[in-house]
Coordinates of C-alpha atoms and ligand atoms in Angstrom, one line a residue:
M1 CA -35.8 -21.8 -33.0
T2 CA -36.4 -20.6 -36.7
A3 CA -37.9 -17.3 -38.0
Q4 CA -40.4 -17.5 -41.0
S5 CA -41.9 -15.0 -43.3
V6 CA -45.7 -15.4 -43.4
K7 CA -47.5 -14.1 -46.5
I8 CA -50.4 -11.8 -45.9
T9 CA -53.1 -9.9 -47.6
P10 CA -52.9 -6.3 -46.1
F11 CA -55.6 -4.9 -43.7
H12 CA -57.0 -1.6 -44.7
D13 CA -58.4 -0.4 -41.4
Q14 CA -55.3 0.0 -39.4
K15 CA -55.0 3.7 -39.2
P16 CA -53.6 4.8 -35.7
G17 CA -55.9 7.4 -34.0
T18 CA -55.2 9.9 -31.2
S19 CA -53.3 7.5 -29.3
G20 CA -52.3 4.4 -31.3
L21 CA -54.5 1.8 -32.9
R22 CA -57.7 1.0 -30.9
K23 CA -60.1 -1.6 -32.1
K24 CA -62.6 -4.1 -30.6
T25 CA -60.5 -6.8 -28.8
R26 CA -61.9 -9.4 -31.4
D27 CA -60.6 -7.4 -34.2
F28 CA -57.2 -7.7 -32.8
M29 CA -57.6 -11.5 -32.1
R30 CA -58.4 -12.1 -35.8
P31 CA -55.8 -14.2 -37.4
Q32 CA -52.7 -12.0 -38.5
Y33 CA -54.3 -8.8 -37.4
L34 CA -52.0 -7.9 -34.6
E35 CA -49.0 -9.4 -36.4
A36 CA -49.7 -7.2 -39.4
F37 CA -49.9 -4.1 -37.4
I38 CA -46.6 -5.0 -35.4
Q39 CA -44.8 -5.8 -38.5
S40 CA -45.9 -2.5 -40.0
I41 CA -44.5 -0.7 -36.9
F42 CA -41.1 -2.4 -37.5
N43 CA -41.1 -1.5 -41.2
A44 CA -42.0 2.2 -40.4
I45 CA -39.1 2.4 -38.0
G46 CA -36.6 1.0 -40.4
G47 CA -36.6 -2.7 -39.0
G48 CA -35.7 -4.1 -35.7
H49 CA -32.2 -5.3 -36.2
G50 CA -29.9 -4.6 -33.3
K51 CA -32.6 -2.7 -31.4
A52 CA -34.0 -2.7 -28.0
F53 CA -37.6 -2.2 -27.0
V54 CA -39.8 -1.9 -23.7
I55 CA -42.9 -3.9 -23.9
G56 CA -45.9 -3.8 -21.4
G57 CA -49.6 -3.0 -21.0
D58 CA -52.3 -2.3 -18.8
G59 CA -53.3 -6.0 -18.0
R60 CA -56.6 -6.0 -20.0
F61 CA -57.8 -9.1 -21.7
F62 CA -55.3 -10.3 -24.4
N63 CA -52.5 -8.4 -23.0
A64 CA -50.2 -11.4 -22.4
E65 CA -51.2 -13.2 -25.6
A66 CA -50.3 -10.0 -27.5
I67 CA -47.0 -9.6 -25.8
Q68 CA -46.0 -13.2 -26.6
T69 CA -46.7 -12.4 -30.3
I70 CA -44.8 -9.2 -30.2
V71 CA -41.7 -11.0 -28.6
K72 CA -41.8 -13.6 -31.5
I73 CA -42.1 -10.8 -34.1
A74 CA -39.4 -8.9 -32.5
T75 CA -37.0 -11.8 -32.4
A76 CA -37.6 -12.6 -36.1
N77 CA -37.1 -8.9 -36.9
G78 CA -33.6 -9.1 -35.2
A79 CA -34.2 -7.2 -32.0
T80 CA -31.3 -7.8 -29.4
R81 CA -32.9 -6.6 -26.2
L82 CA -36.5 -6.5 -24.8
I83 CA -37.4 -5.1 -21.3
I84 CA -40.8 -6.3 -20.3
G85 CA -43.0 -5.5 -17.2
Q86 CA -43.5 -8.7 -14.9
N87 CA -46.8 -10.4 -15.9
G88 CA -46.9 -8.0 -18.9
I89 CA -47.9 -5.0 -16.8
L90 CA -46.5 -1.6 -17.2
S91 CA -48.4 1.7 -16.8
T92 CA -47.9 4.0 -19.8
P93 CA -45.9 6.5 -17.8
A94 CA -43.7 3.8 -16.4
A95 CA -43.1 2.3 -20.0
S96 CA -42.2 5.9 -21.1
H97 CA -39.7 6.1 -18.3
L98 CA -38.2 2.7 -18.9
I99 CA -37.7 3.8 -22.6
R100 CA -35.8 6.8 -21.4
K101 CA -34.0 5.2 -18.7
Y102 CA -32.6 2.3 -20.5
G103 CA -32.1 4.2 -23.9
T104 CA -34.3 1.7 -25.9
D105 CA -35.2 2.4 -29.4
G106 CA -38.9 2.6 -28.4
G107 CA -41.6 0.6 -26.8
F108 CA -44.8 -1.3 -27.5
I109 CA -47.6 -0.4 -25.1
L110 CA -50.7 -2.5 -25.0
S111 CA -53.8 -0.5 -23.9
A112 CA -57.0 1.1 -25.0
S113 CA -56.5 3.6 -22.1
H114 CA -59.8 4.4 -20.5
N115 CA -61.9 2.1 -22.8
P116 CA -63.4 -0.8 -21.1
G117 CA -61.5 -4.3 -21.4
G118 CA -62.7 -7.8 -22.2
I119 CA -63.1 -10.0 -25.1
D120 CA -66.2 -7.9 -26.3
E121 CA -64.5 -4.6 -25.3
D122 CA -61.6 -2.8 -26.6
F123 CA -57.8 -3.4 -27.1
G124 CA -55.1 -1.2 -28.4
V125 CA -51.5 -1.0 -29.4
K126 CA -49.3 2.2 -29.1
F127 CA -45.7 2.5 -30.2
N128 CA -43.6 5.0 -28.4
A129 CA -40.3 6.4 -29.9
A130 CA -36.9 6.6 -28.3
N131 CA -37.7 9.8 -26.5
G132 CA -40.3 7.8 -24.5
G133 CA -43.2 9.8 -26.2
P134 CA -46.0 8.5 -28.5
A135 CA -45.2 8.2 -32.1
P136 CA -45.5 11.5 -33.7
E137 CA -47.8 12.1 -36.7
A138 CA -45.2 11.6 -39.4
L139 CA -44.3 8.1 -38.0
T140 CA -48.0 7.1 -37.5
A141 CA -48.6 8.1 -41.1
K142 CA -45.7 5.9 -42.1
M143 CA -47.2 3.0 -40.1
F144 CA -50.5 3.4 -41.8
N145 CA -48.7 3.3 -45.4
E146 CA -46.9 0.2 -44.2
T147 CA -50.2 -1.7 -43.2
K148 CA -51.9 -0.9 -46.6
A149 CA -49.0 -2.4 -48.5
L150 CA -47.8 -5.3 -46.3
G151 CA -47.0 -8.4 -48.1
S152 CA -45.8 -10.5 -45.1
Y153 CA -44.5 -10.6 -41.6
E154 CA -41.6 -12.2 -39.8
I155 CA -42.2 -14.3 -36.9
S156 CA -40.1 -16.8 -34.8
D157 CA -41.4 -20.3 -33.6
Q158 CA -39.9 -20.0 -30.2
P159 CA -42.1 -21.1 -27.2
D160 CA -43.8 -18.4 -25.1
I161 CA -41.7 -16.8 -22.6
D162 CA -42.4 -16.8 -18.8
L163 CA -43.8 -13.4 -18.0
T164 CA -44.2 -14.1 -14.3
R165 CA -40.5 -14.5 -13.3
I166 CA -38.3 -11.4 -12.9
G167 CA -34.8 -11.9 -14.4
T168 CA -32.8 -12.1 -17.7
T169 CA -33.0 -14.8 -20.1
K170 CA -31.8 -15.3 -23.7
I171 CA -33.7 -16.2 -26.9
G172 CA -31.1 -16.9 -29.5
A173 CA -28.9 -13.7 -29.5
M174 CA -31.8 -11.5 -28.0
Q175 CA -31.7 -10.7 -24.2
V176 CA -35.1 -10.7 -22.5
E177 CA -35.3 -8.9 -19.3
I178 CA -38.5 -9.2 -17.1
V179 CA -38.5 -6.3 -14.6
D180 CA -40.5 -5.2 -11.7
P181 CA -43.1 -2.7 -13.2
V182 CA -42.9 -0.4 -10.3
S183 CA -39.4 0.1 -8.9
D184 CA -37.8 2.3 -11.5
Y185 CA -41.0 4.5 -11.5
L186 CA -41.0 4.8 -7.7
A187 CA -37.4 5.9 -7.8
L188 CA -38.2 8.7 -10.3
M189 CA -41.1 9.8 -8.2
E190 CA -38.8 9.9 -5.2
E191 CA -36.4 12.3 -7.1
L192 CA -39.2 14.7 -8.0
F193 CA -41.2 15.1 -5.0
D194 CA -40.8 15.9 -1.3
F195 CA -41.7 12.4 0.0
N196 CA -40.7 13.5 3.5
A197 CA -43.4 16.3 3.5
I198 CA -46.0 14.0 2.1
S199 CA -45.2 11.3 4.6
A200 CA -45.6 13.8 7.3
L201 CA -49.0 14.8 5.9
F202 CA -50.3 11.3 6.1
A203 CA -48.7 10.8 9.5
G204 CA -50.7 13.9 10.7
G205 CA -53.9 12.3 9.9
F206 CA -54.5 13.4 6.3
R207 CA -57.0 11.1 4.7
M208 CA -57.1 10.0 1.0
C209 CA -58.9 7.7 -1.3
F210 CA -57.3 6.5 -4.4
D211 CA -59.4 4.6 -6.8
A212 CA -57.3 2.5 -9.2
M213 CA -60.4 1.4 -11.1
H214 CA -59.1 -2.2 -11.2
A215 CA -56.6 -1.1 -13.7
V216 CA -52.9 -0.7 -14.0
T217 CA -52.1 1.9 -11.2
G218 CA -53.1 -0.5 -8.4
P219 CA -49.7 -2.0 -7.8
Y220 CA -48.0 1.5 -8.3
A221 CA -50.5 3.2 -5.8
H222 CA -50.2 0.5 -3.2
A223 CA -46.4 0.6 -3.4
I224 CA -46.0 4.4 -3.4
L225 CA -48.9 5.8 -1.3
E226 CA -49.4 3.1 1.2
D227 CA -46.0 1.2 1.4
R228 CA -43.6 4.1 0.8
L229 CA -45.5 7.2 1.9
G230 CA -47.3 5.6 4.8
A231 CA -51.0 6.2 3.9
P232 CA -53.2 3.9 5.8
K233 CA -54.0 0.5 4.1
G234 CA -57.2 0.9 2.4
T235 CA -56.3 4.2 1.0
V236 CA -56.1 2.6 -2.4
V237 CA -59.3 0.9 -3.5
N238 CA -60.0 -1.4 -6.5
G239 CA -56.1 -1.8 -6.6
I240 CA -55.8 -5.3 -8.2
P241 CA -55.6 -5.0 -12.0
K242 CA -58.4 -7.2 -13.6
E243 CA -58.5 -8.0 -17.4
D244 CA -62.1 -6.6 -17.6
F245 CA -61.4 -3.7 -15.0
G246 CA -64.2 -5.3 -12.9
K247 CA -66.4 -4.9 -15.9
G248 CA -66.1 -1.0 -15.3
H249 CA -65.2 1.8 -17.6
P250 CA -61.7 2.8 -16.3
D251 CA -62.1 6.4 -17.1
P252 CA -61.4 8.8 -14.2
N253 CA -64.2 11.2 -14.4
P254 CA -67.2 12.1 -12.2
I255 CA -69.5 9.7 -14.3
W256 CA -67.3 6.6 -14.5
A257 CA -65.7 7.2 -10.9
K258 CA -69.2 7.9 -9.5
T259 CA -68.5 5.9 -6.3
L260 CA -65.4 8.0 -5.5
M261 CA -67.4 11.3 -6.3
D262 CA -70.2 10.2 -4.0
L263 CA -67.7 9.6 -1.2
M264 CA -66.2 13.0 -1.7
M265 CA -69.3 14.8 -1.7
S266 CA -70.4 12.9 1.5
D267 CA -70.1 14.0 5.1
N268 CA -67.4 11.3 5.6
A269 CA -65.3 12.6 2.7
P270 CA -61.5 12.2 3.1
D271 CA -59.2 15.2 2.4
L272 CA -58.4 14.1 -1.1
G273 CA -60.0 11.8 -3.7
A274 CA -58.2 10.6 -6.8
A275 CA -58.4 8.2 -9.6
S276 CA -56.4 6.9 -12.5
D277 CA -57.5 5.2 -15.8
G278 CA -56.8 1.8 -17.5
D279 CA -53.2 2.5 -18.4
G280 CA -52.3 4.9 -15.7
D281 CA -51.7 8.1 -17.7
R282 CA -55.0 10.0 -16.7
N283 CA -56.0 11.4 -13.4
M284 CA -59.0 12.9 -11.5
I285 CA -58.6 15.0 -8.5
V286 CA -61.3 15.9 -6.1
G287 CA -61.3 17.5 -2.8
R288 CA -63.9 17.3 -0.1
G289 CA -66.9 18.7 -1.7
A290 CA -64.7 20.1 -4.4
Y291 CA -64.3 18.5 -8.0
V292 CA -61.2 19.9 -9.8
T293 CA -61.6 20.1 -13.6
P294 CA -58.5 18.8 -15.4
S295 CA -58.0 22.2 -17.0
D296 CA -58.0 23.8 -13.4
S297 CA -55.8 21.1 -12.2
L298 CA -53.3 21.9 -14.8
A299 CA -53.3 25.5 -13.8
V300 CA -53.1 24.9 -10.2
L301 CA -50.2 22.5 -10.5
A302 CA -48.4 24.9 -12.9
A303 CA -48.9 27.8 -10.4
N304 CA -47.7 25.7 -7.4
A305 CA -45.1 23.5 -9.0
H306 CA -42.2 25.5 -7.4
L307 CA -43.2 23.8 -4.1
A308 CA -41.9 20.5 -5.3
P309 CA -38.1 19.7 -5.5
A310 CA -38.0 18.9 -9.2
Y311 CA -39.6 22.3 -10.2
T312 CA -38.1 24.9 -7.6
K313 CA -36.2 26.6 -10.3
G314 CA -39.4 27.3 -12.1
L315 CA -40.8 26.1 -15.3
A316 CA -39.6 26.7 -18.7
G317 CA -43.1 26.9 -20.2
I318 CA -46.6 25.5 -20.2
A319 CA -48.5 23.6 -23.0
R320 CA -52.2 22.7 -23.3
S321 CA -54.2 21.0 -26.0
M322 CA -56.4 23.4 -27.7
P323 CA -59.8 22.3 -26.2
T324 CA -58.4 22.7 -22.8
S325 CA -59.4 25.9 -21.0
A326 CA -57.2 28.9 -21.0
A327 CA -56.7 28.8 -17.2
S328 CA -53.0 27.6 -17.6
D329 CA -52.2 30.5 -20.0
R330 CA -53.1 32.8 -17.3
V331 CA -50.6 31.2 -15.0
A332 CA -47.9 31.2 -17.7
A333 CA -48.6 35.0 -18.4
R334 CA -48.2 35.8 -14.7
L335 CA -45.1 33.7 -14.5
G336 CA -43.7 35.3 -17.5
I337 CA -43.1 32.1 -19.5
E338 CA -44.2 30.8 -22.8
H339 CA -47.5 28.9 -23.3
F340 CA -48.5 26.8 -26.2
E341 CA -51.7 25.5 -27.7
T342 CA -51.4 22.1 -29.3
P343 CA -53.7 19.8 -31.0
T344 CA -55.5 17.0 -28.9
G345 CA -52.9 14.1 -28.4
W346 CA -49.9 13.9 -26.1
K347 CA -47.7 13.3 -29.1
F348 CA -47.9 16.9 -29.9
F349 CA -46.1 17.8 -26.7
G350 CA -43.1 15.7 -27.4
N351 CA -41.1 18.3 -29.5
L352 CA -41.8 21.1 -27.0
L353 CA -40.6 18.9 -24.0
D354 CA -37.6 17.7 -26.0
A355 CA -36.6 21.1 -27.0
G356 CA -36.9 22.3 -23.3
R357 CA -39.6 24.8 -24.3
V358 CA -42.1 23.5 -21.7
T359 CA -41.9 21.8 -18.5
I360 CA -45.6 21.0 -17.7
C361 CA -48.2 19.9 -20.2
G362 CA -52.0 19.1 -19.6
E363 CA -55.2 18.3 -21.4
E364 CA -58.9 18.6 -20.5
S365 CA -59.2 14.8 -21.0
A366 CA -57.7 14.3 -17.5
G367 CA -54.0 14.3 -18.5
T368 CA -51.3 16.2 -16.9
G369 CA -47.6 15.5 -17.0
S370 CA -44.1 17.0 -17.0
D371 CA -40.7 16.6 -18.7
H372 CA -40.0 13.7 -16.5
V373 CA -41.4 11.3 -19.0
R374 CA -42.9 11.8 -22.5
E375 CA -46.5 10.8 -21.4
K376 CA -49.1 12.1 -19.3
D377 CA -48.9 10.6 -15.8
G378 CA -51.8 10.1 -13.4
L379 CA -49.8 9.3 -10.2
W380 CA -47.4 12.0 -10.9
A381 CA -50.3 14.5 -10.9
V382 CA -51.7 12.9 -7.7
L383 CA -48.2 13.3 -6.0
L384 CA -47.6 16.8 -7.2
W385 CA -51.2 17.6 -5.5
L386 CA -50.0 15.8 -2.4
N387 CA -46.7 17.7 -2.3
I388 CA -48.7 21.0 -2.8
L389 CA -51.2 20.2 0.0
A390 CA -48.4 19.2 2.2
K391 CA -46.6 22.6 1.8
R392 CA -49.5 25.0 1.7
N393 CA -51.5 23.4 4.5
L394 CA -54.9 24.3 2.8
S395 CA -57.7 22.2 1.6
V396 CA -58.4 21.4 -2.1
A397 CA -61.3 23.7 -2.1
Q398 CA -59.2 26.5 -0.4
I399 CA -56.5 26.2 -3.0
L400 CA -59.1 26.2 -5.9
T401 CA -60.8 29.3 -4.3
D402 CA -57.5 31.0 -3.9
H403 CA -56.5 30.3 -7.5
W404 CA -59.7 31.7 -8.8
A405 CA -59.4 34.9 -6.6
T406 CA -56.0 35.4 -8.2
Y407 CA -56.6 34.4 -11.9
G408 CA -60.3 34.3 -12.3
R409 CA -62.3 31.2 -13.0
D410 CA -62.6 29.4 -16.4
Y411 CA -65.9 27.6 -16.1
Y412 CA -65.5 24.5 -18.2
S413 CA -67.3 21.3 -19.2
R414 CA -67.1 18.8 -22.1
H415 CA -70.2 17.3 -23.5
D416 CA -69.8 14.0 -25.2
F417 CA -72.3 12.3 -27.6
E418 CA -71.2 8.7 -28.0
A419 CA -71.7 6.1 -30.5
I420 CA -73.4 8.4 -33.1
E421 CA -73.6 7.0 -36.6
T422 CA -70.5 8.0 -38.3
S423 CA -72.1 9.6 -41.4
K424 CA -74.3 11.7 -39.2
A425 CA -71.3 13.0 -37.1
D426 CA -69.4 13.6 -40.2
A427 CA -72.2 15.5 -41.8
L428 CA -72.6 17.8 -38.6
V429 CA -68.9 18.6 -38.7
A430 CA -68.8 19.2 -42.5
E431 CA -71.8 21.5 -42.4
L432 CA -70.4 23.6 -39.4
S433 CA -67.1 23.7 -41.0
D434 CA -68.6 25.1 -44.3
K435 CA -70.5 27.9 -42.5
L436 CA -67.8 29.0 -40.2
P437 CA -66.9 32.1 -42.2
T438 CA -70.5 33.1 -42.1
L439 CA -71.0 32.8 -38.2
P440 CA -69.4 36.0 -37.0
G441 CA -72.0 38.6 -36.4
Q442 CA -74.9 35.8 -36.0
C443 CA -76.8 35.3 -32.9
F444 CA -77.7 31.8 -31.5
A445 CA -79.8 31.4 -28.4
G446 CA -79.0 35.0 -27.4
L447 CA -75.3 34.9 -28.0
T448 CA -73.5 36.5 -30.7
V449 CA -70.6 34.9 -32.5
T450 CA -67.4 37.2 -32.7
K451 CA -65.0 34.6 -34.3
A452 CA -65.1 31.2 -35.8
D453 CA -62.2 29.2 -37.2
E454 CA -60.8 25.6 -37.8
F455 CA -57.7 25.0 -35.5
S456 CA -54.3 24.2 -37.3
Y457 CA -51.1 23.6 -35.5
H458 CA -47.8 24.9 -36.6
D459 CA -45.1 23.0 -34.5
P460 CA -42.6 25.7 -33.6
V461 CA -39.8 23.0 -33.2
D462 CA -39.9 21.0 -36.4
G463 CA -42.2 23.3 -38.5
S464 CA -44.7 20.6 -39.3
V465 CA -48.4 21.4 -39.8
S466 CA -51.4 19.6 -38.6
T467 CA -54.7 20.7 -39.8
H468 CA -58.4 19.9 -39.2
Q469 CA -57.8 19.8 -35.4
G470 CA -61.2 21.2 -34.2
L471 CA -63.6 23.9 -35.0
R472 CA -63.8 26.8 -32.6
V473 CA -66.5 29.3 -32.1
Y474 CA -66.0 32.5 -29.9
F475 CA -69.0 34.6 -28.5
D476 CA -69.5 38.0 -27.3
G477 CA -68.6 38.0 -23.6
G478 CA -65.8 35.8 -23.8
G479 CA -67.3 32.3 -24.2
R480 CA -65.9 29.6 -26.5
A481 CA -67.4 26.4 -27.9
V482 CA -65.1 23.8 -29.6
F483 CA -66.4 21.0 -31.7
R484 CA -64.3 17.9 -32.6
L485 CA -64.8 14.3 -33.2
S486 CA -62.9 11.8 -30.9
G487 CA -59.9 10.0 -32.3
T488 CA -60.0 7.3 -29.7
G489 CA -63.5 5.6 -29.9
T490 CA -64.1 2.1 -31.3
E491 CA -67.9 2.4 -32.0
G492 CA -69.4 4.9 -34.4
A493 CA -68.4 8.5 -33.7
T494 CA -68.0 10.4 -30.6
L495 CA -68.9 14.1 -30.9
R496 CA -67.1 16.3 -28.3
I497 CA -68.5 19.7 -27.6
Y498 CA -66.2 21.7 -25.2
L499 CA -67.7 24.7 -23.4
E500 CA -65.7 27.5 -21.6
H501 CA -66.5 30.8 -20.1
Y502 CA -64.2 33.0 -18.2
E503 CA -65.3 34.9 -15.1
P504 CA -62.5 37.5 -14.1
A505 CA -60.9 37.5 -10.6
E506 CA -63.4 39.9 -9.1
G507 CA -66.4 38.0 -10.5
D508 CA -68.6 35.2 -9.2
H509 CA -66.8 31.9 -8.9
S510 CA -69.4 30.1 -7.0
Q511 CA -71.9 28.9 -9.8
D512 CA -72.5 25.4 -10.7
P513 CA -70.5 25.0 -14.0
Q514 CA -73.5 23.5 -16.0
T515 CA -75.5 26.5 -14.9
A516 CA -72.9 29.0 -15.8
L517 CA -72.4 27.4 -19.2
A518 CA -76.2 26.8 -19.9
P519 CA -76.2 29.9 -22.4
L520 CA -73.1 28.8 -24.1
R521 CA -74.5 25.2 -24.4
D522 CA -77.8 26.4 -26.0
A523 CA -75.9 28.6 -28.5
A524 CA -73.4 25.7 -29.4
Y525 CA -76.2 23.0 -29.6
T526 CA -78.3 25.4 -31.9
L527 CA -75.6 26.6 -34.2
S528 CA -74.3 23.1 -34.9
R529 CA -77.8 21.8 -35.5
L530 CA -77.0 19.0 -33.0
T531 CA -80.4 17.5 -32.6
E532 CA -81.3 17.8 -36.4
H533 CA -78.1 15.8 -37.3
T534 CA -77.9 13.3 -34.5
G535 CA -81.3 13.0 -32.9
R536 CA -79.7 13.8 -29.6
S537 CA -80.0 16.7 -27.2
E538 CA -78.5 15.2 -24.1
P539 CA -74.9 14.3 -23.8
D540 CA -73.9 10.8 -22.7
V541 CA -71.1 12.2 -20.7
R542 CA -70.5 15.7 -19.0
T543 CA -67.0 16.2 -17.6
Ligands
G16_601 C1 -55.6 10.1 -25.6 C2 -54.6 11.0 -25.9 C3 -55.0 12.4 -25.2 C4 -56.3 12.8 -25.8 C5 -57.3 11.7 -25.4 C6 -58.7 12.0 -25.9 O1 -55.6 9.9 -24.3 O2 -53.3 10.5 -25.5 O3 -54.1 13.2 -25.8 O4 -56.6 13.9 -25.1 O5 -56.9 10.6 -26.0 O6 -58.6 12.0 -27.3 P1 -60.0 12.1 -28.2 O7 -60.6 13.3 -27.7 O8 -59.4 12.2 -29.6 O9 -60.8 10.9 -27.9 P2 -55.6 8.3 -23.7 O10 -55.6 8.4 -22.2 O11 -56.9 7.6 -24.2 O12 -54.4 7.7 -24.3

């Protein structure tokens, strides 16, 4: 086995987005493209000499090939230990846990998350740091600089490793451990939750449908929900990971998990419906006839977390991304704990979690998690819901109604306009950004703007500042519209418009969210000149 240095012309399009580098799979399959990005990561972290890494992915097309390449580059860069999920499989939260549990120097996670998989779909690479969390902005900026100046990469000529067999082997001086992707994660969940109470719930006839969307959480959900907690076989559907996710879009929201939504709105609905995404960090929760928005789910989980063993002592604080509704702020206020508003991207929660300032975090994009790992965690959210349902003996709908009666309801919806020509989306954002100072006092579709600004984040732990994190427009009557461009798409630009309207505890909580938000939608579309810029007037996705 020898290592060689391969000369390379740098690529100039390897800028990590909201969550790692995401591209079309064929881009990653181009000669030297993956190699260049991986070498740039090694350069950005000061080399691989003597270091240990976790490697795994969501099983999408090109997962196994990418892992073999990373192993060869890691060998040539002097890594001494690799921990790899069997068959290349690790959910993102499970990878985060392994990094923390085994004290590695970081991990490579192969996933484009909720984006479809396949040779003509998407692929991605994320690097998580030694705390188990996504590389912070300073590190991703360093990686990008490395990609632009890269002259060569190091690679070993060893044969491919056998990803199927659990056990430890050696490649030269490097130890390679192939591990069961589920067992360490299951043990962690057993520490956090009251598994006896959840088992008793299932034994008492509680019915659930968990849609793994042909993605990575299938093996985890089968092992935890059915084998360990005793949910009947068949509780987990679409539970075998497929490299093209069954040609579906593994994004757990009412549009892409429509079959589950239809079931939950039917007469035959089970007590709980849940789904997770490509790499297992997102979740959707839906009760019988009651969809729970991710923002509400965060608030309900925070308000009831004390019912689970891990959180009986209470929460240090709660953090949410800026576009997420203020529902969790109200819970924090009542609990008398800190709450934080961060930019979109789980990486921004890392410092707050590491500093012990927050225990629970969440985002409108179907992500919730806690300080048990440094990623959002789909199955964790499902298990915390189950733990709460087991303890409160109420239905999901009753828990929601009760929550709103206590805190009021934040009607919420995100409208996505996908694959817009990038120049048109940029023009909309630039124009809106320029006119922000002139908006207060102006009326659009009957609503008057009270305040408008661009969100910047000052990290209270390390003092770093992140600018250009979304445009916010507040209206008379308490409504808010946020505009930002997605950092995870791979085709053109995706414009996200986030709408939120607060109805106090004594108000009407029974409206359909799209109806309740219609005036705000009209004002947001009008003031941004959405149709003039993009030709669109109907979103592709409403969450
Ligand atoms: C990623 C990030 C999340 C973010 C989401 C959407 O999730 O980890 O923090 O909220 O993308 O980001 P954007 O609005 O920029 O598309 P995931 O599940 O894709 O890794």
